Short mmCIF file of C-alpha atoms in Angstrom, two decimals:
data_model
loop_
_atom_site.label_atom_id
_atom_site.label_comp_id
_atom_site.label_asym_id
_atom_site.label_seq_id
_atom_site.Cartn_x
_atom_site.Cartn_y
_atom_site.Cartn_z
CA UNK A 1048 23.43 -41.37 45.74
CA UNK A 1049 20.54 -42.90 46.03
CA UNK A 1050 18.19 -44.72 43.17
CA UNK A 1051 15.32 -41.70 43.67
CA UNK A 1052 17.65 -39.04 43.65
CA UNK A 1053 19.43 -40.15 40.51
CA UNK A 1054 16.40 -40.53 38.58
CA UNK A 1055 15.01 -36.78 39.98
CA UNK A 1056 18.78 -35.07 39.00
CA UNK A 1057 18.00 -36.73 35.42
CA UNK A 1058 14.91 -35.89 34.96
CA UNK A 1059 15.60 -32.18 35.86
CA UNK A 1060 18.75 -32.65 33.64
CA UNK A 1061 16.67 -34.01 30.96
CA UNK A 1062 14.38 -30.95 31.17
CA UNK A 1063 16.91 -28.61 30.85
CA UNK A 1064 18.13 -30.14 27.97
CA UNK A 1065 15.27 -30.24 26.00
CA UNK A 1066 14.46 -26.46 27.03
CA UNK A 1067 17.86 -25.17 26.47
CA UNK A 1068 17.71 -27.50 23.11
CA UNK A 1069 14.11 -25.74 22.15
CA UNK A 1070 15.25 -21.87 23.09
CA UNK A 1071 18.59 -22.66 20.68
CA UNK A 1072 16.72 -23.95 17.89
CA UNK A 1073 14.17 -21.07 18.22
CA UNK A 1074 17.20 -18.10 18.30
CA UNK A 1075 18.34 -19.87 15.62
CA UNK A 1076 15.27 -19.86 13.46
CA UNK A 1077 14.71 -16.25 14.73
CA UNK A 1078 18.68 -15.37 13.66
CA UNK A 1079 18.12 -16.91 10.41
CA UNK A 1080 14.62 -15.03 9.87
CA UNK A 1081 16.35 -11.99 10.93
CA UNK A 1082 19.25 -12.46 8.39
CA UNK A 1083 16.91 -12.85 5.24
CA UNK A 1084 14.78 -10.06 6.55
CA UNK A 1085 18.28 -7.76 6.12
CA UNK A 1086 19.16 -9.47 2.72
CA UNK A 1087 15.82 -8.89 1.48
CA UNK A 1088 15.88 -5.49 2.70
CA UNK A 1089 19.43 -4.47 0.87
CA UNK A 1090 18.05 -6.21 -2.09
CA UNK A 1091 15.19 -4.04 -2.02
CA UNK A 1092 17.71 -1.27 -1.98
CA UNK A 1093 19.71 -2.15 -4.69
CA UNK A 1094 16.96 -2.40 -6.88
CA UNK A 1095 14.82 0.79 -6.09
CA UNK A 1096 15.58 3.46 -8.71
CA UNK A 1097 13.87 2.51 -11.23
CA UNK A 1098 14.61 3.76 -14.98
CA UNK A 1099 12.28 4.13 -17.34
CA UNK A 1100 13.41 2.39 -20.63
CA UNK A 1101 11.74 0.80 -23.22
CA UNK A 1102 14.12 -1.87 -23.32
CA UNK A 1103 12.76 -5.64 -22.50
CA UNK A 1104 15.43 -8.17 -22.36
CA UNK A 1105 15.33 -12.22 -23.31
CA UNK A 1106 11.79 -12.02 -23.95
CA UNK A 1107 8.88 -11.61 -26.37
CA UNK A 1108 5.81 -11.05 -24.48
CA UNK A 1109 4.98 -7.31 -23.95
CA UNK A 1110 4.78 -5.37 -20.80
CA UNK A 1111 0.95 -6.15 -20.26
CA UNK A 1112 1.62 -9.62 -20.63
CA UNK A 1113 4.50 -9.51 -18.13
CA UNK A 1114 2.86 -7.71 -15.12
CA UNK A 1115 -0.22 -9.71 -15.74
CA UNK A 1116 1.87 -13.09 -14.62
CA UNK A 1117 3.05 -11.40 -11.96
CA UNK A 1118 0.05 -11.31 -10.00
CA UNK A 1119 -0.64 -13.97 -7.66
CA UNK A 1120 -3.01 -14.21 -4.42
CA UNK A 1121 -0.12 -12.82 -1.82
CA UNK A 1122 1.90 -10.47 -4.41
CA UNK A 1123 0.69 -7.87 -7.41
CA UNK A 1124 4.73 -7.87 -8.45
CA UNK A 1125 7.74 -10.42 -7.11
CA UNK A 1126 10.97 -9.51 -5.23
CA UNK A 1127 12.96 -9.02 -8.27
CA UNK A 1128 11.42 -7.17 -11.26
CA UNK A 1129 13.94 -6.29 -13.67
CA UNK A 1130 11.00 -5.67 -16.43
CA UNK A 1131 9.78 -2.73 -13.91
CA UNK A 1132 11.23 0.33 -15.73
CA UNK A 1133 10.04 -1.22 -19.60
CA UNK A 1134 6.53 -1.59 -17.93
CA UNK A 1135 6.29 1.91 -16.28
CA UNK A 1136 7.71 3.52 -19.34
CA UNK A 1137 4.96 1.75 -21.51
CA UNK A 1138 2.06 3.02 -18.93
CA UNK A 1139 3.49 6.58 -19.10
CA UNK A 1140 3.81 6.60 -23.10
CA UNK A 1141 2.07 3.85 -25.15
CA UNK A 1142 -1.11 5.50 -27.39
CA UNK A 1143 -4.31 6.17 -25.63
CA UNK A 1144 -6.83 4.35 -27.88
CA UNK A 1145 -9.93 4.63 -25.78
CA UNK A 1146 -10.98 7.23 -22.73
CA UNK A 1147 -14.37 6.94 -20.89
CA UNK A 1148 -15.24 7.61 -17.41
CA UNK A 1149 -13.83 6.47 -14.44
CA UNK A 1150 -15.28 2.94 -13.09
CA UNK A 1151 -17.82 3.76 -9.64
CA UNK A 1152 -16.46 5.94 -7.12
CA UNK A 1153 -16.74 9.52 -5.36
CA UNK A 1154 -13.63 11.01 -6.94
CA UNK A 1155 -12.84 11.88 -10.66
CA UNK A 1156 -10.77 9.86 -12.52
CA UNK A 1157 -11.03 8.50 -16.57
CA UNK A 1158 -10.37 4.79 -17.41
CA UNK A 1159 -8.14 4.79 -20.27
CA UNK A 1160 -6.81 2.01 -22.90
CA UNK A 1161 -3.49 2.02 -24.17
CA UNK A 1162 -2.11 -0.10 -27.11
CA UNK A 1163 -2.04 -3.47 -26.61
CA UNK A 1164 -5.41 -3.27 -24.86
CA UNK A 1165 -4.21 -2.46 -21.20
CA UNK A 1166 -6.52 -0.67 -19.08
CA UNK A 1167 -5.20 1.97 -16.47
CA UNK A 1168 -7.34 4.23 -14.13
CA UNK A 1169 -6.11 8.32 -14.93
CA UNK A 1170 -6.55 10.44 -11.78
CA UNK A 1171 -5.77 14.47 -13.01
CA UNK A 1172 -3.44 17.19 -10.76
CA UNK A 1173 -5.64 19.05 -8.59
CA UNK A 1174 -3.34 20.48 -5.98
CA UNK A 1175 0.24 22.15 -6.69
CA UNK A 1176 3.05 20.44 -4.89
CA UNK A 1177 2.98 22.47 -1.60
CA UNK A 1178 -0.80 22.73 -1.50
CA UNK A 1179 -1.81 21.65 2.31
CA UNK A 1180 -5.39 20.13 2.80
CA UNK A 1181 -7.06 21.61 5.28
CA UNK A 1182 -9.89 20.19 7.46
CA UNK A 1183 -10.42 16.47 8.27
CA UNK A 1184 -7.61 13.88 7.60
CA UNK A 1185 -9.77 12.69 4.64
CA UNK A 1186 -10.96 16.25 3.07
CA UNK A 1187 -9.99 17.12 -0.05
CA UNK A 1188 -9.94 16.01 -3.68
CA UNK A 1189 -7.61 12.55 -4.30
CA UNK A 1190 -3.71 13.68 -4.98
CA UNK A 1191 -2.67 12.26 -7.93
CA UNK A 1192 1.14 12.04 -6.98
CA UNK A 1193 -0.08 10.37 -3.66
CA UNK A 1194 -0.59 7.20 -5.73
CA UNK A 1195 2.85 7.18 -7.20
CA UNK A 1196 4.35 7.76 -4.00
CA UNK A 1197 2.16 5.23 -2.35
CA UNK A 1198 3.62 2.70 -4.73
CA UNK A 1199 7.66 3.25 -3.95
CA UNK A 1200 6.62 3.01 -0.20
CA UNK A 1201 4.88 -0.47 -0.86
CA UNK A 1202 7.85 -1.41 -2.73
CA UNK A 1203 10.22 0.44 -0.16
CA UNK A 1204 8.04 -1.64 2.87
CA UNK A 1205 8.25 -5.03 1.08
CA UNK A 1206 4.39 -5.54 0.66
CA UNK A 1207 3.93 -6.08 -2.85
CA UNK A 1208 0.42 -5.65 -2.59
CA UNK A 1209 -0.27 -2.00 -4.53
CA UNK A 1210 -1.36 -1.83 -8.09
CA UNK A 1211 1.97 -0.22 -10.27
CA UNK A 1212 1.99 3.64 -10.49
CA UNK A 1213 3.17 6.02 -12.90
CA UNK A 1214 3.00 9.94 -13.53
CA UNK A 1215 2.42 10.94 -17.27
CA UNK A 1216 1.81 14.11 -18.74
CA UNK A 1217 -1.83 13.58 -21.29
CA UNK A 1218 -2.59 16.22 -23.79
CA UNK A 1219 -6.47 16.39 -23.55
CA UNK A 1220 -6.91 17.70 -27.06
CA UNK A 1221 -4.96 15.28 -28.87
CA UNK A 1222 -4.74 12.50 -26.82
CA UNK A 1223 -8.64 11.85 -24.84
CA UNK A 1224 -10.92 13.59 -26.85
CA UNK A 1225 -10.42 12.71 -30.38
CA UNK A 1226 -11.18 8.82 -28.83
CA UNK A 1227 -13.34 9.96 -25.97
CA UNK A 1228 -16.73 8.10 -25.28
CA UNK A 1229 -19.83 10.60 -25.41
CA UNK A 1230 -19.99 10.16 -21.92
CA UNK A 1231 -16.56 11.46 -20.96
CA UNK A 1232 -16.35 14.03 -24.26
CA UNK A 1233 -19.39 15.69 -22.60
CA UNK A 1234 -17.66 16.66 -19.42
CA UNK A 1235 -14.94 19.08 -20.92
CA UNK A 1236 -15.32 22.68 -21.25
CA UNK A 1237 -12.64 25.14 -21.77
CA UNK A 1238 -11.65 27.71 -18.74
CA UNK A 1239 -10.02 30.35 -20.20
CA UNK A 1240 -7.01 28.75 -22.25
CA UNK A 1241 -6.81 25.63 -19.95
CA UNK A 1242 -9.34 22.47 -21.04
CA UNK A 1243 -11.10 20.99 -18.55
CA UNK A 1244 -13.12 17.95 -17.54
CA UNK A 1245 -15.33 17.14 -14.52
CA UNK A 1246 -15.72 13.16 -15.45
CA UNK A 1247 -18.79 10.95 -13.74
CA UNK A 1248 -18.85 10.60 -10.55
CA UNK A 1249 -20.41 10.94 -6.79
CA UNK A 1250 -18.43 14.07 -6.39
CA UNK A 1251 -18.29 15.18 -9.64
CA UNK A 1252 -19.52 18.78 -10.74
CA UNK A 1253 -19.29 20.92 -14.00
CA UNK A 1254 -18.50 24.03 -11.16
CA UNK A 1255 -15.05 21.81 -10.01
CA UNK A 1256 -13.18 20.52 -12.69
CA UNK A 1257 -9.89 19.58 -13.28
CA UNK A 1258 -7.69 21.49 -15.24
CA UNK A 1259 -4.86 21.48 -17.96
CA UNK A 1260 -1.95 23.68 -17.84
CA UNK A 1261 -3.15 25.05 -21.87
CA UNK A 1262 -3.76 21.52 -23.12
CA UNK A 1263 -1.51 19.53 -21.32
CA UNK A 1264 -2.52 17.89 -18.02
CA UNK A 1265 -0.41 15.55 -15.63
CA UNK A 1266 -1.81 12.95 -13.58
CA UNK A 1267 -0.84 9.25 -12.56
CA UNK A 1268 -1.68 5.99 -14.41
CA UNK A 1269 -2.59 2.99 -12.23
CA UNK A 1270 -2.49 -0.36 -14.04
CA UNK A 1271 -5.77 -2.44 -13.80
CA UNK A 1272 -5.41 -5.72 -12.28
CA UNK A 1273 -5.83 -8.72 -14.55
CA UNK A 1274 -9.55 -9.72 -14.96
CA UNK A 1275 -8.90 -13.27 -14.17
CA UNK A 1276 -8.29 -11.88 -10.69
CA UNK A 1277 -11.37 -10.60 -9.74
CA UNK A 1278 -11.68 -8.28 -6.90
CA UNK A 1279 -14.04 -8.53 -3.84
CA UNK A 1280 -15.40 -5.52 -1.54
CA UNK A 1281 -14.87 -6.06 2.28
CA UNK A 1282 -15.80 -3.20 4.58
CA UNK A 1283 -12.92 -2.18 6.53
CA UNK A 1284 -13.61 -3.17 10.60
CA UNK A 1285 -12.00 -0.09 11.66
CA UNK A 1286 -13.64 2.26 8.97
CA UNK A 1287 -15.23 5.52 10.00
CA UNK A 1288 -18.60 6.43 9.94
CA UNK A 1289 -18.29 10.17 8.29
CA UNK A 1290 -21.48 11.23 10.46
CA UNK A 1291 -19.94 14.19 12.46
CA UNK A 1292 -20.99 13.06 16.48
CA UNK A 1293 -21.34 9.59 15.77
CA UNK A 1294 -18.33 7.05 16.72
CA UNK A 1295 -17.55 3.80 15.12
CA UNK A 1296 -17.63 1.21 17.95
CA UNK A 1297 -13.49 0.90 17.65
CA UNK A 1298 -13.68 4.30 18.15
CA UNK A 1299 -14.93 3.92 21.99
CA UNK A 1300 -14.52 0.21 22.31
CA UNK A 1301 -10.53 -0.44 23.41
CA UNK A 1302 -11.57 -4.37 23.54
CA UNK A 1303 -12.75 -4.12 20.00
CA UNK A 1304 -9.66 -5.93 18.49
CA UNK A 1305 -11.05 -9.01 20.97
CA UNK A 1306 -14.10 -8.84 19.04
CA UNK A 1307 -12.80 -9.01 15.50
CA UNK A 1308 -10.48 -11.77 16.10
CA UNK A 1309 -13.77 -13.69 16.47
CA UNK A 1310 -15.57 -12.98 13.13
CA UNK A 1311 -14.43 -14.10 9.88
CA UNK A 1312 -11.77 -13.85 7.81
CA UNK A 1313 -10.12 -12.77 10.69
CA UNK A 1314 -10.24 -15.31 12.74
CA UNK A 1315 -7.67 -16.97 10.83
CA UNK A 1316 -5.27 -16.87 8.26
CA UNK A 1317 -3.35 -13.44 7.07
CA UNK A 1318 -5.95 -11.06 6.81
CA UNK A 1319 -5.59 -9.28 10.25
CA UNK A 1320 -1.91 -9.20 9.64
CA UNK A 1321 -2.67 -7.40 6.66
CA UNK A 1322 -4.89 -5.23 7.96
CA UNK A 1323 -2.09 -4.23 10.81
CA UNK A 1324 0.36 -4.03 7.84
CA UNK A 1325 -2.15 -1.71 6.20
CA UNK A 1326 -2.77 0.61 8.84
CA UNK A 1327 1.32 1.17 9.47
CA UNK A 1328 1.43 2.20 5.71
CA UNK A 1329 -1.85 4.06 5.80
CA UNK A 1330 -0.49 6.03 8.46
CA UNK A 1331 2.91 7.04 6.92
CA UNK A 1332 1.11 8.24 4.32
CA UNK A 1333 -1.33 10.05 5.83
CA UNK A 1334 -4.43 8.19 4.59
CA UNK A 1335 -7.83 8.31 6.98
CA UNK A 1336 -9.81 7.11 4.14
CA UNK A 1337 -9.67 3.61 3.69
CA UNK A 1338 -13.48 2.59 4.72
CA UNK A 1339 -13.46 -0.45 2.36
CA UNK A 1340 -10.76 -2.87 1.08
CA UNK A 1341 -10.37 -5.21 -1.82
CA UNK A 1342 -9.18 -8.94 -2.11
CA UNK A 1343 -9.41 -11.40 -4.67
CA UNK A 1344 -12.53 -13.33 -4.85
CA UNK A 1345 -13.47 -16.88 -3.21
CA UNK A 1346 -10.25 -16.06 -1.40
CA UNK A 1347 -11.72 -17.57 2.03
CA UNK A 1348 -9.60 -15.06 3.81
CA UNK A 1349 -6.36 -16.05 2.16
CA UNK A 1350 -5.46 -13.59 -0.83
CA UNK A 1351 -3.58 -10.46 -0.02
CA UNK A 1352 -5.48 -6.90 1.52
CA UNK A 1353 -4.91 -5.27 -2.12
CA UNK A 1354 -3.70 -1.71 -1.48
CA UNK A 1355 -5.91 0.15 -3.89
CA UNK A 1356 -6.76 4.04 -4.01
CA UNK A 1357 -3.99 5.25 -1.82
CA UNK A 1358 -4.73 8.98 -3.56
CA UNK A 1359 -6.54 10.45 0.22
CA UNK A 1360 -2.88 10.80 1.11
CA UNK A 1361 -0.34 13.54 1.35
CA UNK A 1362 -2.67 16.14 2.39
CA UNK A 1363 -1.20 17.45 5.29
CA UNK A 1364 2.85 17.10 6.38
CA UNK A 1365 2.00 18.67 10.03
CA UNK A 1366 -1.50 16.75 10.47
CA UNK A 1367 -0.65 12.96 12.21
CA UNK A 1368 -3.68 11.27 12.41
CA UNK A 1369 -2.87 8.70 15.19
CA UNK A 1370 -6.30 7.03 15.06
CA UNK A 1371 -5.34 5.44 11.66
CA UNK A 1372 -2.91 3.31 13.82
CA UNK A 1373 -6.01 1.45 16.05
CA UNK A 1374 -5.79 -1.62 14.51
CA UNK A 1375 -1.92 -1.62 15.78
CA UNK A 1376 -2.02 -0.02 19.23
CA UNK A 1377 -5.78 -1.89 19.82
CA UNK A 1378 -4.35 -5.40 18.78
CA UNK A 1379 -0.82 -5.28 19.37
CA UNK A 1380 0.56 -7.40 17.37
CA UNK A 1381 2.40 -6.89 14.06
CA UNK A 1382 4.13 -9.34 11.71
CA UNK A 1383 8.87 -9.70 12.57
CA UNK A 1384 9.13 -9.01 8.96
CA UNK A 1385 7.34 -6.17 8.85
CA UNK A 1386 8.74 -4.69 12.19
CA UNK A 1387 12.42 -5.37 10.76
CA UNK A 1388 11.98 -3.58 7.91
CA UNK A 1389 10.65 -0.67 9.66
CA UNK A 1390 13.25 -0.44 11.77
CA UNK A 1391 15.73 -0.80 9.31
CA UNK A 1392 14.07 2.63 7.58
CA UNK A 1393 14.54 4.73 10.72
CA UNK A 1394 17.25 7.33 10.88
CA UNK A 1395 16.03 9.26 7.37
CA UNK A 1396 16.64 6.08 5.59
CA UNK A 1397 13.11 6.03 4.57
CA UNK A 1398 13.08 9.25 2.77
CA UNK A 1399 16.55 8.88 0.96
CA UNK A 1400 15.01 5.71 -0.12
CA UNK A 1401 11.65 7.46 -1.14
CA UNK A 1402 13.90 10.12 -3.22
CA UNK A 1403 15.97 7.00 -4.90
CA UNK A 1404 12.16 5.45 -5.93
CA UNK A 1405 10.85 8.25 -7.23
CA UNK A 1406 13.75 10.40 -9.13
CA UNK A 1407 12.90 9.10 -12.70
CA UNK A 1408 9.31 9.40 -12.32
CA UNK A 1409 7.98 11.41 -15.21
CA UNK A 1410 6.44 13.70 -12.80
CA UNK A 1411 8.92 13.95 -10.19
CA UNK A 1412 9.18 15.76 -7.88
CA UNK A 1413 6.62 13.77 -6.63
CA UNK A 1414 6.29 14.95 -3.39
CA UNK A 1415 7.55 18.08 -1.34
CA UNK A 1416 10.22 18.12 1.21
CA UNK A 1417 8.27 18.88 4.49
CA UNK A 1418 5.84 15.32 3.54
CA UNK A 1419 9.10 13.37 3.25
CA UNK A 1420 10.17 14.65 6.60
CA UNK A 1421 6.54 13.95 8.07
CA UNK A 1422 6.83 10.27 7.14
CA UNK A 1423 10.17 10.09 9.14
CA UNK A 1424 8.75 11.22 12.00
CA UNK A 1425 5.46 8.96 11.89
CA UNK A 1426 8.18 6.35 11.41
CA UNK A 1427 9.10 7.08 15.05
CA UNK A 1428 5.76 6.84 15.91
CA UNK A 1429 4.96 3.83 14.54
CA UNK A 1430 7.78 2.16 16.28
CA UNK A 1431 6.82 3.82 19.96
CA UNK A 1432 3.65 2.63 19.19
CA UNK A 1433 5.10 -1.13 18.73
CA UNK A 1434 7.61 -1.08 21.69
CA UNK A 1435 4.21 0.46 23.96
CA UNK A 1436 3.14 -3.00 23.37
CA UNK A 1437 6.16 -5.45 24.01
CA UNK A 1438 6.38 -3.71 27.07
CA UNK A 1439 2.89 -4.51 28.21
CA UNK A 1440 2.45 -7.91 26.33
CA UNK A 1441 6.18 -8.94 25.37
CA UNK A 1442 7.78 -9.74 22.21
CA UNK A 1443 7.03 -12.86 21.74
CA UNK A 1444 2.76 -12.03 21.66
CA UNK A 1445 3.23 -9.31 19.41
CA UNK A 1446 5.78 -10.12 16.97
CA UNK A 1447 4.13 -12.78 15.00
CA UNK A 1448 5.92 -15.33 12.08
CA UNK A 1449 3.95 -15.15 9.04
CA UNK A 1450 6.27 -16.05 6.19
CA UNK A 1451 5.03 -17.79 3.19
CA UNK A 1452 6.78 -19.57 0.16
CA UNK A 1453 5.77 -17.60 -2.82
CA UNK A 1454 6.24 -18.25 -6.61
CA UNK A 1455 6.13 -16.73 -9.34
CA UNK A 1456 6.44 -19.75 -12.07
#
């Protein structure tokens, strides 16, 4: 064989070398992601029921201290959080010492203070369990069970990123008003034997308050974020404009994911991951409303999309409102860890799981049968929705690595 000839069959050898060398490494990387994805995921499973106990283990600090350390810039609570059921049983039992109005906002809802000093945000029943919201996807008042449920399916999904959730039962004659502020105490009235309060807020009216079953009213208890994480405001880029005959540009615009991926913060970074992640769990939920979003301050793009009033949800089992899914099906693209764990949900694994999360809640039932079903189903949908765009763009564009280290020392 000639010199030439040698040196062209080694050089092509020497190519496919170091591409078959490449593609083995990267199935192997993939394999491994894949594997942690599944151990994760039966971890997750392991761990979901959660019983509420009062009983902390190997430790002194209190519940408020412990979910307060917690927090960091990608996570609100870790992987493993055996101290769970002591700190949901403290939210849905320790003393109210103070009650005032709920912080800005167009919905009613009380800020409370329990012993120890912890604030939580109250939102009161309005709907019976089987109630169906009529009208547009976001009509109604907020659903106080759709925030507990909204937390077991960020748990359930692996985010980490919503605010802990309980249901408790508040007598409003012995508990809120004897330390109500002026402010709130002049917002009750009684409605035949039920008390009643109507709060302070955009929406708020004395002719549409919420009521007590006698004196007793249930509701859910969100737990305030630490204040040394302060929160920023972002307007959400696919947000609606609530002007009946006027569009949002994404609305119209199918190249508007083009334009987004130019602007900042998401333009680089996590953020429009998030914001994918966001509208997959927005939609099994049922939520249209989430115009705005929080993050931590001076983030620069790379603190977590904080999943924060998730109570527009759970209006309506038989309404799907695909358009919640535009930041998926207009960007295609969606993070492998994300995608794994849906797919590992499918086949009514999701709303077993759901059940497990929420059978010790203190208001459970939390949700009814036929809105358990309907988040099966959008499960599908989500994952047509997905495989619509690996056929057009292939797997490799849209499933995207975005794994980082976390810690919680």
């Amino acid at each position: 064989m000639k010199l030439k000839q040698r040196v062209v069959l080694l050089a092509i050898l020497l190519v496919i070398f170091i591409f078959t060398k490449v593609f083995l490494i990267d199935n192997l990387d993939t394999s491994a992601a894949n594997r942690e994805d599944q151990r994760a995921f039966h971890r997750m499973m392991a761990g979901l029921r959660v019983e509420l106990t009062p009983k902390l283990d190997h430790t002194l600090q209190s519940p408020w201290e412990i979910a307060a350390q917690w927090v960091v810039p990608r996570e609100v609570y870790p992987e493993e959080t055996p101290e769970l059921g002591a700190i949901m049983h403290a939210m849905a039992t320790k003393k109210i010492i103070k009650a005032d109005v709920g912080y800005k906002g167009t919905q009613l809802k009380a800020l409370l203070i329990l012993e120890g000093g912890q604030k939580v945000v109250f939102k009161p029943k309005r709907y019976s369990r089987d109630h169906v919201v009529e009208g547009e996807p976001y009509a109604g008042y907020d659903r106080h069970n759709a925030e507990v449920a909204a937390f077991h399916l960020d748990r359930i999904l692996g985010f980490r990123r919503a605010p802990l959730v309980v249901g408790r039962f508040v007598n409003l004659r012995t508990e809120i008003k004897p330390v109500a502020t002026e402010q709130l105490l002049s917002t009750f009235l009684t409605a035949g034997n039920n008390t009643c309060f109507y709060g302070k807020c955009y929406y708020c009216r004395e002719t549409e308050p919420a009521c007590a079953d006698g004196d007793m009213m249930e509701g859910s208890v969100t737990l305030w974020l630490p204040d040394v994480w302060p929160l920023q405001k972002h307007r959400h880029p696919w947000g609606r404009t609530y002007r009946e005959g006027k569009l949002a540009r994404w609305e119209y615009d199918e190249s508007y994911c083009d334009a987004v991926k130019k602007t900042s913060p998401y333009d680089s970074g996590p953020r429009l991951l998030d914001i994918i992640d966001t509208a997959v769990f927005d939609y099994l939920i049922g939520n249209a409303d989430r115009h705005h979003y929080e993050s931590f301050q001076d983030d620069e793009g790379a603190s977590m999309l904080i999943l924060l009033d998730n109570a527009k949800s759970f209006g309506n089992p038989s309404l799907d409102e695909r358009s919640i899914l535009a930041p998926l099906y207009q960007c295609c693209i969606i993070r492998v860890s994300t995608w794994n764990r849906l797919n590992y949900l499918k086949n009514g694994v999701l709303k077993s799981a759901l059940h497990s999360a929420m059978a010790h809640d203190p208001i459970s039932p939390v949700l009814s049968e036929p809105h358990l079903d309907a988040m099966d189903q959008r499960l599908l949908s989500v994952l047509a929705t997905v495989k619509q765009c690996t056929d057009q763009f292939g797997m490799d564009t849209v499933l995207v690595e975005d794994r980082m280290p976390l810690s919680h020392l």
